[in-house]
Coordinates of C-alpha atoms in Angstrom, one line a residue:
Chain A
X95 CA 136.9 -113.2 -24.1
X96 CA 137.6 -115.5 -27.0
X97 CA 138.9 -118.2 -24.5
X98 CA 135.7 -117.8 -22.7
X99 CA 133.6 -118.4 -25.8
X100 CA 135.8 -121.2 -27.0
X101 CA 135.5 -123.0 -23.6
X102 CA 131.8 -122.4 -23.5
X103 CA 131.3 -124.0 -27.0
X104 CA 133.5 -127.0 -26.2
X105 CA 131.7 -127.3 -22.9
X106 CA 128.3 -127.3 -24.5
X107 CA 129.3 -129.9 -27.0
X108 CA 130.7 -132.3 -24.4
X109 CA 127.8 -131.4 -22.0
X110 CA 125.2 -132.4 -24.5
X111 CA 126.7 -135.9 -24.7
X112 CA 126.7 -136.1 -20.9
X113 CA 123.1 -134.9 -21.0
X114 CA 122.0 -137.7 -23.4
X115 CA 123.6 -140.3 -21.0
X116 CA 122.2 -138.7 -17.9
X117 CA 118.6 -138.9 -19.3
X118 CA 118.9 -142.7 -19.2
X119 CA 120.0 -142.6 -15.6
X120 CA 117.3 -140.3 -14.5
X121 CA 114.5 -142.0 -16.4
X122 CA 115.3 -145.4 -15.0
X123 CA 115.7 -143.9 -11.5
X124 CA 112.3 -142.3 -12.0
X125 CA 110.5 -145.5 -12.5
X126 CA 112.5 -148.0 -10.5
X127 CA 114.5 -145.9 -8.0
X128 CA 117.5 -147.8 -9.3
X129 CA 120.9 -146.4 -10.4
X130 CA 121.6 -148.4 -13.4
X131 CA 125.4 -148.5 -13.2
X132 CA 125.5 -150.5 -16.4
X133 CA 124.2 -147.5 -18.3
X134 CA 127.7 -146.1 -19.1
X135 CA 128.6 -149.4 -20.7
X136 CA 125.5 -149.4 -22.9
X137 CA 126.9 -146.1 -24.1
X138 CA 130.2 -147.9 -24.9
X139 CA 128.3 -150.6 -26.9
X140 CA 126.7 -147.9 -28.9
X141 CA 130.1 -146.6 -29.8
X142 CA 131.3 -150.0 -30.8
X143 CA 128.3 -150.7 -33.0
X144 CA 129.1 -147.3 -34.6
X145 CA 132.7 -148.4 -35.0
X146 CA 131.9 -151.7 -36.8
X147 CA 128.9 -150.3 -38.8
X148 CA 130.8 -147.2 -39.8
X149 CA 133.8 -149.1 -40.9
X150 CA 131.6 -151.3 -43.0
X151 CA 129.8 -148.4 -44.5
X152 CA 133.1 -146.6 -45.3
X153 CA 134.1 -149.5 -47.5
X154 CA 130.9 -149.6 -49.3
X155 CA 129.6 -146.1 -49.7
X156 CA 131.0 -143.1 -51.6
X157 CA 130.2 -139.5 -52.0
X158 CA 128.9 -136.7 -49.7
X159 CA 125.2 -137.7 -49.7
X160 CA 126.1 -141.3 -49.1
X161 CA 128.2 -140.3 -46.2
X162 CA 125.3 -138.4 -44.5
X163 CA 122.9 -141.2 -45.2
X164 CA 125.2 -143.9 -43.9
X165 CA 126.0 -141.8 -40.8
X166 CA 122.2 -141.8 -40.0
X167 CA 122.1 -145.5 -40.7
X168 CA 124.9 -146.1 -38.3
X169 CA 123.2 -144.1 -35.7
X170 CA 119.9 -146.0 -36.1
X171 CA 121.7 -149.4 -36.0
X172 CA 123.5 -148.4 -32.7
X173 CA 120.2 -147.3 -31.2
X174 CA 118.6 -150.6 -32.2
X175 CA 121.4 -152.7 -30.7
X176 CA 121.5 -150.7 -27.5
X177 CA 117.7 -150.8 -27.2
X178 CA 117.9 -154.5 -27.3
X179 CA 120.8 -154.7 -24.9
X180 CA 118.9 -152.3 -22.5
X181 CA 115.8 -154.4 -22.8
X182 CA 117.6 -157.6 -22.0
X183 CA 119.5 -156.0 -19.2
X184 CA 116.2 -155.1 -17.4
X185 CA 114.5 -158.3 -18.3
X186 CA 117.2 -160.7 -17.2
X187 CA 119.0 -158.9 -14.5
X188 CA 116.6 -156.5 -12.8
X189 CA 113.1 -157.8 -13.2
X190 CA 113.6 -161.0 -11.2
X191 CA 114.8 -158.7 -8.3
X192 CA 111.8 -156.3 -8.5
X193 CA 110.6 -157.2 -5.1
X194 CA 114.0 -157.8 -3.5
X195 CA 115.6 -155.1 -1.4
X196 CA 117.0 -152.2 -3.4
X197 CA 120.6 -153.0 -2.6
X198 CA 120.2 -156.3 -4.5
X199 CA 119.4 -154.5 -7.7
X200 CA 122.2 -152.0 -7.2
X201 CA 124.8 -154.7 -6.7
X202 CA 123.4 -156.5 -9.8
X203 CA 123.8 -153.3 -11.7
X204 CA 127.4 -153.1 -10.8
X205 CA 127.8 -156.8 -11.8
X206 CA 126.1 -156.1 -15.2
X207 CA 128.5 -153.2 -15.7
X208 CA 131.5 -155.4 -15.1
X209 CA 130.1 -158.0 -17.4
X210 CA 129.7 -155.6 -20.3
X211 CA 133.1 -154.0 -19.7
X212 CA 135.1 -157.2 -19.5
X213 CA 132.8 -159.1 -21.9
X214 CA 133.5 -156.1 -24.2
X215 CA 137.2 -156.6 -23.9
X216 CA 136.8 -160.3 -24.8
X217 CA 134.5 -159.5 -27.8
X218 CA 136.0 -156.3 -29.1
X219 CA 139.5 -156.7 -27.8
X220 CA 141.1 -154.6 -25.1
X221 CA 143.1 -152.3 -27.4
X222 CA 141.7 -148.8 -28.3
X223 CA 140.2 -148.5 -31.7
X224 CA 139.9 -145.5 -34.0
X225 CA 136.4 -144.5 -34.6
X226 CA 135.7 -144.1 -38.3
X227 CA 135.1 -140.7 -39.9
X228 CA 131.3 -140.8 -40.5
X229 CA 131.1 -137.3 -41.7
X230 CA 133.9 -135.2 -43.3
X231 CA 135.4 -132.9 -40.7
X232 CA 135.4 -129.2 -41.5
X233 CA 137.0 -126.4 -39.6
X234 CA 134.8 -123.5 -39.0
X235 CA 136.0 -120.0 -38.0
X236 CA 133.5 -118.0 -36.1
X237 CA 135.1 -114.5 -35.6
X238 CA 138.0 -115.3 -33.4
X239 CA 136.9 -118.8 -32.2
X240 CA 137.6 -122.0 -34.1
X241 CA 135.3 -124.9 -34.2
X242 CA 134.4 -127.8 -36.3
X243 CA 131.2 -129.0 -37.9
X244 CA 131.3 -131.9 -35.5
X245 CA 130.4 -129.7 -32.5
X246 CA 127.4 -128.4 -34.4
X247 CA 126.4 -131.9 -35.4
X248 CA 126.7 -133.1 -31.8
X249 CA 124.6 -130.2 -30.6
X250 CA 122.0 -130.5 -33.4
X251 CA 121.6 -134.3 -32.9
X252 CA 121.4 -134.0 -29.1
X253 CA 118.7 -131.3 -29.4
X254 CA 116.7 -133.4 -31.8
X255 CA 116.7 -136.4 -29.6
X256 CA 116.0 -134.4 -26.5
X257 CA 113.1 -132.8 -28.2
X258 CA 111.9 -136.2 -29.3
X259 CA 112.1 -137.5 -25.7
X260 CA 110.3 -134.4 -24.5
X261 CA 107.5 -135.1 -27.0
X262 CA 107.3 -138.8 -25.9
X263 CA 107.1 -138.0 -22.3
X264 CA 104.7 -135.1 -22.4
X265 CA 102.8 -135.7 -25.7
X266 CA 102.0 -139.3 -25.9
X267 CA 99.9 -141.9 -24.1
X268 CA 103.0 -143.9 -23.3
X269 CA 104.6 -140.8 -21.8
X270 CA 101.6 -140.2 -19.6
X271 CA 101.7 -143.7 -18.4
X272 CA 105.5 -143.4 -17.8
X273 CA 104.9 -140.3 -15.6
X274 CA 102.2 -142.2 -13.7
X275 CA 104.4 -145.2 -13.1
X276 CA 107.3 -143.0 -11.9
X277 CA 104.9 -141.2 -9.5
X278 CA 103.4 -144.3 -8.1
X279 CA 103.9 -147.8 -9.5
X280 CA 101.1 -149.4 -7.7
X281 CA 98.3 -146.9 -8.5
X282 CA 99.5 -146.9 -12.1
X283 CA 98.8 -150.6 -12.3
X284 CA 95.3 -150.0 -10.9
X285 CA 94.7 -147.8 -13.9
X286 CA 95.3 -150.8 -16.1
X287 CA 98.8 -149.7 -17.0
X288 CA 101.1 -152.7 -17.7
X289 CA 103.9 -151.4 -15.5
X290 CA 106.4 -154.1 -16.5
X291 CA 106.1 -153.1 -20.1
X292 CA 106.4 -149.4 -19.3
X293 CA 109.6 -150.2 -17.4
X294 CA 111.0 -152.2 -20.2
X295 CA 110.3 -149.4 -22.6
X296 CA 112.0 -146.9 -20.3
X297 CA 115.1 -149.0 -20.5
X298 CA 114.9 -149.2 -24.2
X299 CA 114.5 -145.4 -24.6
X300 CA 117.3 -144.6 -22.2
X301 CA 119.6 -147.1 -23.9
X302 CA 118.8 -145.6 -27.3
X303 CA 119.8 -142.2 -26.1
X304 CA 123.0 -143.7 -24.7
X305 CA 123.6 -145.1 -28.2
X306 CA 123.2 -141.6 -29.7
X307 CA 125.7 -140.3 -27.1
X308 CA 128.1 -143.2 -28.0
X309 CA 128.1 -142.2 -31.7
X310 CA 128.5 -138.5 -31.0
X311 CA 131.3 -139.3 -28.6
X312 CA 133.0 -141.5 -31.1
X313 CA 132.7 -138.7 -33.6
X314 CA 134.2 -136.1 -31.3
X315 CA 136.8 -138.2 -29.4
X316 CA 137.6 -140.9 -31.9
X317 CA 139.6 -143.3 -29.6
X318 CA 137.2 -145.9 -28.2
X319 CA 137.8 -148.9 -26.0
X320 CA 135.6 -151.3 -23.9
X321 CA 136.3 -149.4 -20.7
X322 CA 135.4 -146.0 -22.2
X323 CA 131.9 -146.0 -20.7
X324 CA 133.2 -145.7 -17.1
X325 CA 134.1 -142.1 -16.9
X326 CA 131.4 -140.6 -19.1
X327 CA 129.0 -142.9 -17.3
X328 CA 130.0 -141.6 -13.9
X329 CA 130.0 -138.0 -15.0
X330 CA 126.6 -138.4 -16.5
X331 CA 125.5 -139.9 -13.2
X332 CA 126.8 -136.8 -11.4
X333 CA 125.0 -134.7 -14.0
X334 CA 121.7 -136.5 -13.2
X335 CA 122.2 -136.1 -9.4
X336 CA 123.1 -132.4 -10.0
X337 CA 119.9 -131.8 -11.9
X338 CA 117.8 -133.8 -9.4
X339 CA 117.7 -137.5 -10.1
X340 CA 114.4 -138.6 -11.6
X341 CA 114.0 -135.1 -13.2
X342 CA 114.2 -135.1 -17.0
X343 CA 114.9 -131.4 -17.7
X344 CA 117.3 -131.6 -14.7
X345 CA 119.4 -134.3 -16.5
X346 CA 119.8 -132.0 -19.5
X347 CA 120.8 -128.9 -17.5
X348 CA 123.1 -131.1 -15.3
X349 CA 124.8 -132.6 -18.3
X350 CA 125.4 -129.2 -19.8
X351 CA 126.7 -127.7 -16.6
X352 CA 129.1 -130.6 -16.0
X353 CA 130.4 -130.3 -19.6
X354 CA 130.8 -126.5 -19.4
X355 CA 132.5 -126.6 -15.9
X356 CA 134.9 -129.3 -17.1
X357 CA 135.7 -127.3 -20.1
X358 CA 136.6 -124.2 -18.1
X359 CA 138.6 -126.2 -15.6
X360 CA 140.4 -127.8 -18.5
X361 CA 141.2 -124.4 -20.0
X362 CA 142.5 -123.0 -16.7
X363 CA 145.7 -123.5 -14.7
X364 CA 143.9 -126.3 -12.8
X365 CA 143.6 -128.3 -16.0
X366 CA 144.9 -131.5 -14.4
X367 CA 141.8 -131.5 -12.2
X368 CA 139.5 -131.7 -15.2
X369 CA 138.4 -135.2 -14.6
X370 CA 138.0 -134.7 -10.9
X371 CA 135.8 -131.6 -10.9
X372 CA 132.6 -133.6 -11.6
X373 CA 133.2 -135.5 -8.4
X374 CA 133.9 -132.3 -6.4
X375 CA 130.5 -131.2 -7.7
X376 CA 128.9 -134.5 -6.6
X377 CA 130.2 -134.1 -3.1
X378 CA 129.1 -130.5 -2.8
X379 CA 125.7 -131.3 -4.1
X380 CA 125.2 -134.2 -1.8
X381 CA 126.3 -132.0 1.1
X382 CA 124.2 -128.9 0.5
X383 CA 121.4 -129.9 -1.9
X384 CA 121.0 -133.7 -2.1
X385 CA 117.8 -133.4 -4.1
X386 CA 119.7 -131.6 -6.9
X387 CA 118.9 -128.3 -8.6
X388 CA 115.4 -129.2 -9.7
X389 CA 114.6 -132.2 -7.5
X390 CA 111.9 -132.2 -4.9
X391 CA 113.1 -133.1 -1.4
X392 CA 111.6 -136.4 -0.5
X393 CA 112.6 -137.9 2.8
X394 CA 113.3 -141.6 2.6
X395 CA 110.2 -143.6 3.6
X396 CA 110.9 -146.1 6.4
Chain B
X111 CA 71.8 -165.6 -10.1
X112 CA 75.5 -166.0 -9.6
X113 CA 77.3 -163.1 -7.9
X114 CA 79.5 -160.8 -10.1
X115 CA 82.2 -160.9 -7.5
X116 CA 82.7 -163.8 -5.1
X117 CA 85.5 -164.4 -2.5
X118 CA 85.8 -167.9 -1.1
X119 CA 87.9 -168.8 2.0
X120 CA 90.5 -166.2 1.3
X121 CA 93.7 -166.2 3.4
X122 CA 96.3 -163.5 3.0
X123 CA 99.5 -163.0 5.1
X124 CA 102.2 -160.4 5.3
X125 CA 105.2 -162.5 5.7
X126 CA 104.3 -164.8 8.5
X127 CA 101.6 -162.6 10.0
X128 CA 98.2 -163.6 8.8
X129 CA 95.9 -160.7 7.8
X130 CA 92.9 -162.6 6.6
X131 CA 91.9 -165.9 8.1
X132 CA 89.7 -167.4 5.4
X133 CA 87.0 -164.9 4.5
X134 CA 84.1 -165.4 2.1
X135 CA 81.9 -162.8 0.6
X136 CA 79.7 -162.2 -2.4
X137 CA 78.6 -159.2 -4.3
X138 CA 75.6 -159.4 -6.6
X139 CA 75.3 -157.3 -9.8
X140 CA 73.8 -153.9 -9.1
X141 CA 74.5 -153.9 -5.4
X142 CA 76.3 -151.7 -3.0
X143 CA 78.0 -153.9 -0.5
X144 CA 79.9 -152.5 2.4
X145 CA 82.7 -153.9 4.4
X146 CA 82.9 -152.2 7.8
X147 CA 85.2 -152.8 10.8
X148 CA 87.9 -151.3 12.9
X149 CA 91.4 -150.3 11.8
X150 CA 93.5 -153.4 11.0
X151 CA 90.5 -155.7 10.6
X152 CA 91.6 -156.6 7.1
X153 CA 89.3 -154.4 4.9
X154 CA 92.0 -152.8 2.8
X155 CA 93.8 -156.1 2.5
X156 CA 90.7 -157.7 1.1
X157 CA 90.3 -155.0 -1.6
X158 CA 94.0 -155.1 -2.5
X159 CA 93.8 -158.8 -2.9
X160 CA 90.8 -158.6 -5.2
X161 CA 92.6 -156.1 -7.4
X162 CA 95.7 -158.2 -7.6
X163 CA 98.0 -156.0 -5.6
X164 CA 98.4 -158.9 -3.0
X165 CA 98.6 -162.6 -3.6
X166 CA 96.6 -164.7 -1.3
X167 CA 98.0 -167.7 0.5
X168 CA 94.9 -169.7 -0.1
X169 CA 91.3 -169.3 -1.4
X170 CA 89.7 -168.1 -4.6
X171 CA 88.3 -164.8 -6.0
X172 CA 86.0 -165.0 -9.0
X173 CA 84.8 -162.2 -11.2
X174 CA 81.9 -163.0 -13.6
X175 CA 82.4 -166.6 -12.8
X176 CA 86.1 -166.6 -13.7
X177 CA 88.9 -167.0 -11.2
X178 CA 91.1 -163.8 -11.0
X179 CA 93.5 -165.0 -8.3
X180 CA 97.0 -164.4 -9.3
X181 CA 96.2 -162.0 -12.1
X182 CA 98.2 -158.9 -12.3
X183 CA 96.5 -155.6 -11.3
X184 CA 96.3 -154.3 -14.9
X185 CA 94.6 -157.5 -16.0
X186 CA 92.0 -157.3 -13.2
X187 CA 91.3 -153.7 -14.2
X188 CA 91.0 -154.8 -17.8
X189 CA 88.4 -157.4 -16.8
X190 CA 86.2 -154.6 -15.3
X191 CA 87.2 -154.1 -11.7
X192 CA 88.3 -150.6 -10.8
X193 CA 89.9 -149.9 -7.5
X194 CA 90.1 -146.5 -5.9
X195 CA 92.8 -147.1 -3.3
X196 CA 93.0 -145.8 0.2
X197 CA 94.5 -142.3 0.2
X198 CA 93.1 -141.8 -3.3
X199 CA 96.3 -142.5 -5.2
X200 CA 96.2 -139.3 -7.2
X201 CA 99.1 -138.6 -9.6
X202 CA 99.9 -135.3 -8.0
X203 CA 102.5 -134.3 -10.7
X204 CA 100.0 -134.7 -13.5
X205 CA 97.1 -132.5 -14.4
X206 CA 93.5 -133.3 -13.5
X207 CA 92.9 -134.1 -17.2
X208 CA 95.9 -136.4 -17.4
X209 CA 94.6 -138.3 -14.3
X210 CA 91.2 -138.8 -16.0
X211 CA 92.8 -139.9 -19.2
X212 CA 94.9 -142.4 -17.4
X213 CA 91.8 -143.8 -15.9
X214 CA 90.8 -144.7 -19.4
X215 CA 94.3 -146.0 -20.3
X216 CA 93.0 -149.4 -21.5
X217 CA 90.3 -148.1 -23.8
X218 CA 90.8 -148.2 -27.5
X219 CA 88.5 -145.2 -28.0
X220 CA 89.0 -141.7 -26.6
X221 CA 87.1 -140.5 -23.5
X222 CA 84.1 -138.7 -25.1
X223 CA 82.9 -135.2 -24.4
X224 CA 79.7 -136.7 -22.9
X225 CA 81.8 -138.6 -20.4
X226 CA 83.7 -135.5 -19.4
X227 CA 80.3 -133.8 -19.1
X228 CA 79.0 -136.6 -16.8
X229 CA 82.0 -136.2 -14.5
X230 CA 81.5 -132.4 -14.5
X231 CA 77.8 -133.0 -13.6
X232 CA 78.7 -135.3 -10.7
X233 CA 81.6 -133.0 -9.6
X234 CA 81.3 -129.5 -11.1
X235 CA 84.5 -128.3 -9.3
X236 CA 86.6 -130.6 -11.5
X237 CA 85.7 -128.6 -14.6
X238 CA 87.3 -125.5 -13.1
X239 CA 90.3 -127.5 -12.1
X240 CA 90.8 -129.5 -15.3
X241 CA 94.1 -127.9 -16.3
X242 CA 95.5 -127.7 -12.8
X243 CA 98.1 -130.1 -11.4
X244 CA 96.2 -132.7 -9.3
X245 CA 98.5 -132.1 -6.4
X246 CA 96.9 -128.7 -5.9
X247 CA 93.4 -130.1 -5.2
X248 CA 91.9 -130.3 -1.7
X249 CA 91.4 -133.7 -0.2
X250 CA 87.8 -133.8 -1.1
X251 CA 88.5 -132.7 -4.7
X252 CA 91.1 -135.4 -5.0
X253 CA 88.6 -138.0 -3.8
X254 CA 86.2 -136.8 -6.5
X255 CA 89.0 -137.0 -9.1
X256 CA 89.9 -140.6 -7.9
X257 CA 86.3 -141.7 -8.2
X258 CA 85.8 -140.1 -11.6
X259 CA 89.1 -141.5 -12.9
X260 CA 88.1 -145.0 -11.8
X261 CA 84.9 -144.6 -13.8
X262 CA 86.8 -143.9 -17.1
X263 CA 87.6 -147.5 -17.5
X264 CA 83.8 -148.2 -17.5
X265 CA 84.1 -150.8 -14.7
X266 CA 81.5 -153.4 -13.8
X267 CA 82.6 -153.3 -10.2
X268 CA 84.0 -150.4 -8.4
X269 CA 86.1 -151.0 -5.2
X270 CA 86.1 -147.9 -3.0
X271 CA 88.6 -147.9 0.0
X272 CA 87.7 -145.3 2.7
X273 CA 86.3 -142.6 0.3
X274 CA 85.3 -140.4 3.3
X275 CA 88.6 -140.6 5.1
X276 CA 89.7 -137.2 6.3
X277 CA 86.9 -135.2 4.5
X278 CA 84.7 -132.5 5.9
X279 CA 81.2 -133.6 6.7
X280 CA 79.8 -131.6 3.8
X281 CA 82.2 -133.3 1.4
X282 CA 81.3 -136.7 2.9
X283 CA 77.7 -136.1 2.0
X284 CA 78.6 -135.2 -1.6
X285 CA 80.8 -138.3 -2.0
X286 CA 78.1 -140.6 -0.7
X287 CA 75.4 -139.0 -2.8
X288 CA 77.6 -139.6 -5.9
X289 CA 78.3 -143.2 -4.8
X290 CA 74.5 -143.8 -4.9
X291 CA 74.2 -142.1 -8.2
X292 CA 76.9 -144.2 -9.8
X293 CA 75.2 -147.3 -8.4
X294 CA 71.9 -146.2 -9.7
X295 CA 73.4 -146.0 -13.2
X296 CA 74.4 -149.6 -13.0
X297 CA 77.8 -149.9 -11.4
X298 CA 78.2 -152.5 -8.7
X299 CA 80.1 -151.2 -5.7
X300 CA 82.1 -152.8 -2.9
X301 CA 82.7 -150.1 -0.3
X302 CA 85.2 -150.2 2.5
X303 CA 84.5 -147.7 5.3
X304 CA 85.3 -146.7 8.8
X305 CA 82.4 -144.4 8.8
X306 CA 80.0 -147.2 9.5
X307 CA 76.9 -145.2 9.8
X308 CA 77.2 -143.5 6.3
X309 CA 78.3 -146.8 4.8
X310 CA 75.3 -148.7 6.3
X311 CA 72.7 -146.1 5.2
X312 CA 74.2 -146.0 1.7
X313 CA 74.7 -149.8 1.0
X314 CA 72.2 -152.6 0.5
X315 CA 74.1 -155.3 2.4
X316 CA 77.1 -155.3 4.7
X317 CA 79.8 -157.4 6.1
X318 CA 81.4 -156.8 9.5
X319 CA 85.1 -157.7 9.8
X320 CA 87.1 -158.1 13.0
X321 CA 90.8 -159.1 13.0
X322 CA 90.8 -160.8 9.7
X323 CA 87.4 -162.6 9.9
X324 CA 83.9 -161.8 8.8
X325 CA 81.9 -161.9 12.0
X326 CA 78.5 -160.7 10.8
X327 CA 76.6 -160.2 7.6
X328 CA 73.1 -159.1 6.8
X329 CA 71.2 -156.4 4.9
X330 CA 72.0 -152.9 6.1
X331 CA 68.7 -152.3 7.8
X332 CA 69.2 -155.3 10.0
X333 CA 72.9 -154.4 10.7
X334 CA 71.9 -150.8 11.7
X335 CA 69.4 -152.3 14.1
X336 CA 71.8 -155.0 15.5
X337 CA 73.0 -154.4 19.0
X338 CA 76.5 -155.6 18.2
X339 CA 77.0 -153.2 15.4
X340 CA 75.5 -150.3 17.3
X341 CA 77.7 -150.9 20.3
X342 CA 80.9 -151.4 18.4
X343 CA 80.6 -149.1 15.4
X344 CA 77.8 -146.6 15.8
X345 CA 78.6 -145.2 19.2
X346 CA 76.0 -147.1 21.2

């Protein structure tokens, strides 16, 4: 029983990071029908901004209150940088291909991904770096299970940003326009919606959420390197497909499920398959329910 | 008086296949002008080019004396041309209210209660459906919504593409009555229709299109009486 609760808690914490990344995949897919394979690498950039900013702060700030404030500042900075990278990614790499066949954008996305990964090795160096301690780590005992304040921070921050996204999508004029664009690009433009600007903003939002994930990841698993975005990126992609790609709540549920399933596999006798289980899930979902848990089935238009 | 909307020698092609072979037409302020013709004649292509969804190979389109060729669709909408596309283009995943609000996307002010009242007067059924997802509406109700939504941007010119397509006769009557009312309140209308009879009794002037060309134009009385139109479009 306590193993069960322990695995569940670990799974939820890891899953909420996947969920934050998956939201970016699913939002971009929603408006452009493009799998932005560079998204996992934006997450990596978020982590690295956190690394450099956190290290700088650690030298210049002292005290408990300063630590929380500077952690928030690090987070905002990472979001800002990733937002800009996401914007440029769309503006330079994808927009010129807007009317090209979809495969062209897909190949470009893979190219951008490589560029960020190996460009990252050039800029940051290929060796793993140790993510700074933004917040003092505390061990918490809850009955028989052991946890840290990090898991609660991860969960709380993820919930706050998911709530914020929910509000943006369903409570603002921009969100309404975003939903219109993802339903039908062309009709949205007839409403006077500047579709290009909405698409840019979608990339910015998704990249900001990836930055949040990058910081939370660095906090939880403090070894970071320029290729760190590949695995979480792929798993978050699986999470988005599991939830029904293009479906926002689906990405959250998919992310949590992947995190929880991974955690249970990791805690079982099959623990060496921990990293493979997400892909087993991908194959199963593509075979039996390609539209995902919450997706609508839409036959490909010819 | 110069026309509010004028098309001059417009040529549009899909790849190498020409769809419009140099058409010209004019719409005066306050008019209902209809564009009739068979399937594939180029009526929808004409509207889509006006609203900026298609780029012409040649020719000019002016709105209020200014050229709008090459402008993006949201700019054309901003200038005062509202396009109700073929198939209505309802955002089925959004509520009826969200659809109406999107129609007023460019406005700085909010859509007023009076404007909602006006829509509900034109189409009372939309009032009952306001919270519903637009995808649950019937075809006729979706057309009502599409027209109402287009009005929310307070357009000078309304482009209507096949508003009667697939609707029950009773609903067709309602839609055309509203088209006349909207026009009477001052909105200029360019109406594309396959239902030539309804279009000609509703509009002031008409253009007849065949395979990418305008083959005939006159006031609708004359067109209704013309042998050519009667034979080809009005069933003898």
